mmCIF file of C-alpha atoms in Angstrom:
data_model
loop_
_atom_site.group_PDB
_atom_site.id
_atom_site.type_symbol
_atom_site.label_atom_id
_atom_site.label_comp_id
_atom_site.label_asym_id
_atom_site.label_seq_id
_atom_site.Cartn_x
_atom_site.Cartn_y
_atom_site.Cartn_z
ATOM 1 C CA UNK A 1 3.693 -6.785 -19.924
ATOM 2 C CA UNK A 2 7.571 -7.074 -19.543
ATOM 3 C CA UNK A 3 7.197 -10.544 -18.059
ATOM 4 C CA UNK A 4 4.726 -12.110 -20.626
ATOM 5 C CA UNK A 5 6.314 -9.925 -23.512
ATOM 6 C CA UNK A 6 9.982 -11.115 -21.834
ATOM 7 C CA UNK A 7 8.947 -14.425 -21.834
ATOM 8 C CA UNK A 8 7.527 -15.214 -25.541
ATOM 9 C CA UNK A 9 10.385 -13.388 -26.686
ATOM 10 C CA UNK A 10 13.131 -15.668 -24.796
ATOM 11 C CA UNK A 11 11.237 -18.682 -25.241
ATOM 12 C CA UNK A 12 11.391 -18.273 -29.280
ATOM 13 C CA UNK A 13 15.577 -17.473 -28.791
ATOM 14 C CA UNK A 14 15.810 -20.838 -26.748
ATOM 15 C CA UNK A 15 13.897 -22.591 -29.019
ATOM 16 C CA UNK A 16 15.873 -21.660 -32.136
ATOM 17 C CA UNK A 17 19.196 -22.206 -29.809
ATOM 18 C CA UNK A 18 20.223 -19.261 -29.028
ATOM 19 C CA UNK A 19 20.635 -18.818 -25.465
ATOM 20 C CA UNK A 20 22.704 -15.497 -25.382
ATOM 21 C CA UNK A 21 20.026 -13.906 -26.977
ATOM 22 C CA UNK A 22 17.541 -15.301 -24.840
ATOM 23 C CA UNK A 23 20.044 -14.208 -21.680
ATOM 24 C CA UNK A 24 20.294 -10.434 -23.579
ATOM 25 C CA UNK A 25 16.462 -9.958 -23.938
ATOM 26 C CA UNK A 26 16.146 -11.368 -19.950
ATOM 27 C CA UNK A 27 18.295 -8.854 -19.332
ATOM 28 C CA UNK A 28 17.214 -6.146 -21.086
ATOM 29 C CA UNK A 29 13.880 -6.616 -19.914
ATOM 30 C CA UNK A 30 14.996 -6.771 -16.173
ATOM 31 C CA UNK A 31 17.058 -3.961 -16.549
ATOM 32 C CA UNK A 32 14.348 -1.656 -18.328
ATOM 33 C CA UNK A 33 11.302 -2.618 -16.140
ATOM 34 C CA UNK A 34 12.908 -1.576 -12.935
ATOM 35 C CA UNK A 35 14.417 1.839 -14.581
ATOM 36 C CA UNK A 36 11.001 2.752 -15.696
ATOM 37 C CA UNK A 37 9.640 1.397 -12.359
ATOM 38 C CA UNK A 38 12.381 3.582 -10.377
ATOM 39 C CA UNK A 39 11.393 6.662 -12.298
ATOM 40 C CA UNK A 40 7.931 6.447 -11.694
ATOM 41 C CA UNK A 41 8.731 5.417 -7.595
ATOM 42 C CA UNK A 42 10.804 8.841 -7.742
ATOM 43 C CA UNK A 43 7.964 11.311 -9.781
ATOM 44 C CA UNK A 44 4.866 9.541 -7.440
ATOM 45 C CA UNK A 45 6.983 10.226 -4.011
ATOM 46 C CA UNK A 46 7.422 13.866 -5.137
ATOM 47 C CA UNK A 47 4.091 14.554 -5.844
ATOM 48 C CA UNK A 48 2.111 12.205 -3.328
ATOM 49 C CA UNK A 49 -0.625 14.579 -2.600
ATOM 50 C CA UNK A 50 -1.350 15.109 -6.734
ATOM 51 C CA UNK A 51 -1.152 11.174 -7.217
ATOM 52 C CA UNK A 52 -3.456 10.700 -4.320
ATOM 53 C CA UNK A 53 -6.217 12.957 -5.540
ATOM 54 C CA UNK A 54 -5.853 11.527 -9.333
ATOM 55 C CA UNK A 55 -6.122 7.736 -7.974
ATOM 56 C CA UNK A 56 -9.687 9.464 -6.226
ATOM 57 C CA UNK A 57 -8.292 10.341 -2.470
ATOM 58 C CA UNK A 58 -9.973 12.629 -0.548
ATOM 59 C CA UNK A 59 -8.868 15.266 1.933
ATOM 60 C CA UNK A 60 -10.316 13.221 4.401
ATOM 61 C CA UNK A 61 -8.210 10.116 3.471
ATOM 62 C CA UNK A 62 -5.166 11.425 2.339
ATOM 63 C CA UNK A 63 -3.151 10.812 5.604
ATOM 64 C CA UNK A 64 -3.966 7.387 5.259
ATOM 65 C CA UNK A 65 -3.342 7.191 2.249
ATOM 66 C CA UNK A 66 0.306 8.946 2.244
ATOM 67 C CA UNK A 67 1.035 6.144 4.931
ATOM 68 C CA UNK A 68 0.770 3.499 2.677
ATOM 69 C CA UNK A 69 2.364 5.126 -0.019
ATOM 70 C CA UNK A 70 5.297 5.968 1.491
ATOM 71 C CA UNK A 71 6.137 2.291 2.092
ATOM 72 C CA UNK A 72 4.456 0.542 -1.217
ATOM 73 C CA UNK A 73 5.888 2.749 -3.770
ATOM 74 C CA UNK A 74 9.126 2.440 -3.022
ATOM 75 C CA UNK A 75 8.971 -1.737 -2.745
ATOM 76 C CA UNK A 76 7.407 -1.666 -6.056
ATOM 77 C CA UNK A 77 10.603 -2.290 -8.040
ATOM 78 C CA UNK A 78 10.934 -4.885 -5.911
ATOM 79 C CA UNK A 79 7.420 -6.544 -7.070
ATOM 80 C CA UNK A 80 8.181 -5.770 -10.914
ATOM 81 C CA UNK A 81 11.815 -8.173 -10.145
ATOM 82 C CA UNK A 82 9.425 -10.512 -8.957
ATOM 83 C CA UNK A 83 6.410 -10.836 -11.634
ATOM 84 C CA UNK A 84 8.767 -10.746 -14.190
ATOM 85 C CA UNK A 85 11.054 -13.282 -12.793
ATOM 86 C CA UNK A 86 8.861 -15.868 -12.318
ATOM 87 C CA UNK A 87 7.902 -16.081 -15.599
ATOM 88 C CA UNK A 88 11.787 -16.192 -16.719
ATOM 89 C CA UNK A 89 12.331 -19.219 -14.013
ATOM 90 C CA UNK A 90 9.029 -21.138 -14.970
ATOM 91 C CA UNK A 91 10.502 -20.621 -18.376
ATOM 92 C CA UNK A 92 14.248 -21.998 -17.195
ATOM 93 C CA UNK A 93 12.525 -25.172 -16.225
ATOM 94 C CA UNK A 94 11.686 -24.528 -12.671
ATOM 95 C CA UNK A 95 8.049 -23.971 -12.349
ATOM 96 C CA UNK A 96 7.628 -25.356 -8.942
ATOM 97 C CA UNK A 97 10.290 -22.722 -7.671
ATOM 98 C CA UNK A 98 8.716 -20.136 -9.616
ATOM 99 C CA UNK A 99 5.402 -21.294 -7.862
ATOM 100 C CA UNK A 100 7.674 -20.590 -4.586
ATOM 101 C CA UNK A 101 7.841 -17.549 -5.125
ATOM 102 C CA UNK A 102 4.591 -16.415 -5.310
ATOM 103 C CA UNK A 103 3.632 -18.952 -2.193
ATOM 104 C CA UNK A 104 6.382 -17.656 0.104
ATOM 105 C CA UNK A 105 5.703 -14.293 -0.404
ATOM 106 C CA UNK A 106 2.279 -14.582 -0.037
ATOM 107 C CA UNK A 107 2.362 -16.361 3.588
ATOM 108 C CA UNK A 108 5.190 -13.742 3.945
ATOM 109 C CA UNK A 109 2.498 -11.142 3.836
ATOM 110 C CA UNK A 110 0.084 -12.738 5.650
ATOM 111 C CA UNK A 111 2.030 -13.409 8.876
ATOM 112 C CA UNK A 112 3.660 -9.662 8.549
ATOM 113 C CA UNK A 113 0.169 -8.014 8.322
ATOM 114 C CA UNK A 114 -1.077 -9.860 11.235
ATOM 115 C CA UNK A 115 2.302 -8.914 13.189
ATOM 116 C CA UNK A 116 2.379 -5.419 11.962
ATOM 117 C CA UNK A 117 -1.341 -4.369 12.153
ATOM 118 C CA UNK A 118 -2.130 -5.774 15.692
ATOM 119 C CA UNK A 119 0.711 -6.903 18.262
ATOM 120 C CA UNK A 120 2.776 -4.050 16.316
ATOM 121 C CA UNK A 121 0.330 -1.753 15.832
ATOM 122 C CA UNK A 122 1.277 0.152 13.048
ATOM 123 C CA UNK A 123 -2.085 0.478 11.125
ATOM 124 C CA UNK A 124 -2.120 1.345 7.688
ATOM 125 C CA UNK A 125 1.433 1.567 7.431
ATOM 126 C CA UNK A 126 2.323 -1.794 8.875
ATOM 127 C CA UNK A 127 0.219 -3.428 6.187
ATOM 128 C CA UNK A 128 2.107 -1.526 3.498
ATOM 129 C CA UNK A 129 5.339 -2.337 5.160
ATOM 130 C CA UNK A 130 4.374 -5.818 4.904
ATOM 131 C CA UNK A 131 3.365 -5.933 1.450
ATOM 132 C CA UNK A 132 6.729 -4.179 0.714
ATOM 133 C CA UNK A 133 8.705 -6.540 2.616
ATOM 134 C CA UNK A 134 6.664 -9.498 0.982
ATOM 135 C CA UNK A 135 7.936 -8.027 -2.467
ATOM 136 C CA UNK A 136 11.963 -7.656 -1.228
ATOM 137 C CA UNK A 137 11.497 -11.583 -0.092
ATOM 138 C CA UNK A 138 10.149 -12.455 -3.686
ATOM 139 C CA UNK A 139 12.265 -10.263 -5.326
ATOM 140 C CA UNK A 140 15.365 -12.204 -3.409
ATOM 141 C CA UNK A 141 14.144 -15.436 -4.196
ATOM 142 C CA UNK A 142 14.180 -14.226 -7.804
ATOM 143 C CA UNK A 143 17.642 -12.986 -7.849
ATOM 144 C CA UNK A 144 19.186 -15.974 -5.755
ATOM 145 C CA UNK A 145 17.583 -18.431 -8.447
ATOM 146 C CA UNK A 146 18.555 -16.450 -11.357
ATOM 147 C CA UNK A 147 22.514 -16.100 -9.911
ATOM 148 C CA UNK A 148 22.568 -19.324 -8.371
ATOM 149 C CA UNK A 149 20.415 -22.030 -9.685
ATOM 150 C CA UNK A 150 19.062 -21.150 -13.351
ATOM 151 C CA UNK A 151 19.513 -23.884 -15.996
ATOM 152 C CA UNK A 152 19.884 -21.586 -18.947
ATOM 153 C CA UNK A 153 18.490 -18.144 -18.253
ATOM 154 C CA UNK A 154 21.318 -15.524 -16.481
ATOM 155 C CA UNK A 155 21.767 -11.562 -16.423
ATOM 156 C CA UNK A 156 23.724 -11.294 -19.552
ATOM 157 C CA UNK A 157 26.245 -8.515 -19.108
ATOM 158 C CA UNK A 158 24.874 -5.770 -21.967
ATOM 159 C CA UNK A 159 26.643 -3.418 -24.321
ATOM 160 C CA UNK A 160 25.844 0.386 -23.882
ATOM 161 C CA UNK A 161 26.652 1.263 -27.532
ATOM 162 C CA UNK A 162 24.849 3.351 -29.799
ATOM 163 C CA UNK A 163 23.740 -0.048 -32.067
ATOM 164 C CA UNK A 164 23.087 -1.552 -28.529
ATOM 165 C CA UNK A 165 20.797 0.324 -27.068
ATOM 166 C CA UNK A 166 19.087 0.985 -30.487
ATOM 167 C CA UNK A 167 18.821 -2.858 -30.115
ATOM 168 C CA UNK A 168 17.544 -2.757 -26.850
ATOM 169 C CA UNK A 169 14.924 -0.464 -27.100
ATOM 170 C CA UNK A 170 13.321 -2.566 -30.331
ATOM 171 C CA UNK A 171 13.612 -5.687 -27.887
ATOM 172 C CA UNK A 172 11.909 -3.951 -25.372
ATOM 173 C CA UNK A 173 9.181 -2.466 -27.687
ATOM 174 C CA UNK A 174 8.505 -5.735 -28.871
ATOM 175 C CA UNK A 175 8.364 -7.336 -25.364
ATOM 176 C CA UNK A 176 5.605 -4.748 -24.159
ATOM 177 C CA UNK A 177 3.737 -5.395 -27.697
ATOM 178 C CA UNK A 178 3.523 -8.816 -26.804
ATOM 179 C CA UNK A 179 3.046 -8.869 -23.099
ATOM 180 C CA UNK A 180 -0.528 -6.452 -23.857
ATOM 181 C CA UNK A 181 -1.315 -8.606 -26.296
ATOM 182 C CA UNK A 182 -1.692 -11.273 -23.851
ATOM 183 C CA UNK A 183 -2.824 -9.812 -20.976
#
């Protein structure tokens, strides 16, 4: 939702010219995804067992399943950088790099699982490990482009005023109204 909703929302600022904007609501959507994401990462590893049973774990699988949750939850941030960043880099003109960075990853993964699950044998865990280390790689990509190599689109340092973050949280409000719109 935050990248679709980010994405609309910047690509109406750029189109009317006004690129801080568009670099405040990049921001801002950046900034809020991976707070919310880190909360959630924090209340899920404190309660594994209680998350496990609501997503439909049994007794039975619940070791198996606290193995992989206890290296995919906390690499999730890392996947929200990601999925929202590629849409913010396709939108800065660089689609084929933004196609990088779901490509990469993804052999990333592929090579890591295969490493981690059978010369390493690590089981279950390996292949969360490498899903979590796919995300850090994507998420890096991300954050080298954006720092680096974007055309128009940077982390816009933000204001933490009253007005501001009144500001912010409409922004963000109307990012997530559009991103469910669309998906």
């Amino acid at each position: 939702m935050f990248g679709v909703g980010a994405s609309i929302v910047v690509s109406v600022h750029l189109a009317r010219g006004k690129v801080i904007t568009a670099n405040i609501n990049v921001a801002q959507a950046f900034i809020i995804s991976v707070l919310i994401m880190l909360i959630l990462t924090i209340l899920v590893m404190a309660n594994m067992k209680l998350m496990a049973k609501i997503l439909g774990s049994s007794d039975l699988l619940f070791p198996y399943v606290k193995d992989y949750m206890r290296w995919i939850i906390p690499a999730l941030s890392f996947g929200v950088i990601m999925g929202i960043g590629m849409f913010i880099v396709r939108l800065d003109g660089s689609p084929k790099y933004a196609m990088m960075c779901n490509l990469i990853p993804g052999i990333v993964n592929v090579v890591l699982d295969w490493l981690f699950i059978f010369p390493i044998p690590m089981g279950i865990s390996g292949a969360a490990l490498a899903t979590g280390l796919t995300q850090l790689v994507g998420c890096m990509m991300v954050l080298v482009y954006m720092t680096h190599f974007s055309n128009h689109l940077h982390f816009y340092r933000l204001k933490f005023s009253m007005k501001s973050l009144r500001l912010m949280l409409y922004n963000i409000k109307y990012q997530v109204q559009l991103g469910a719109q669309r998906m």
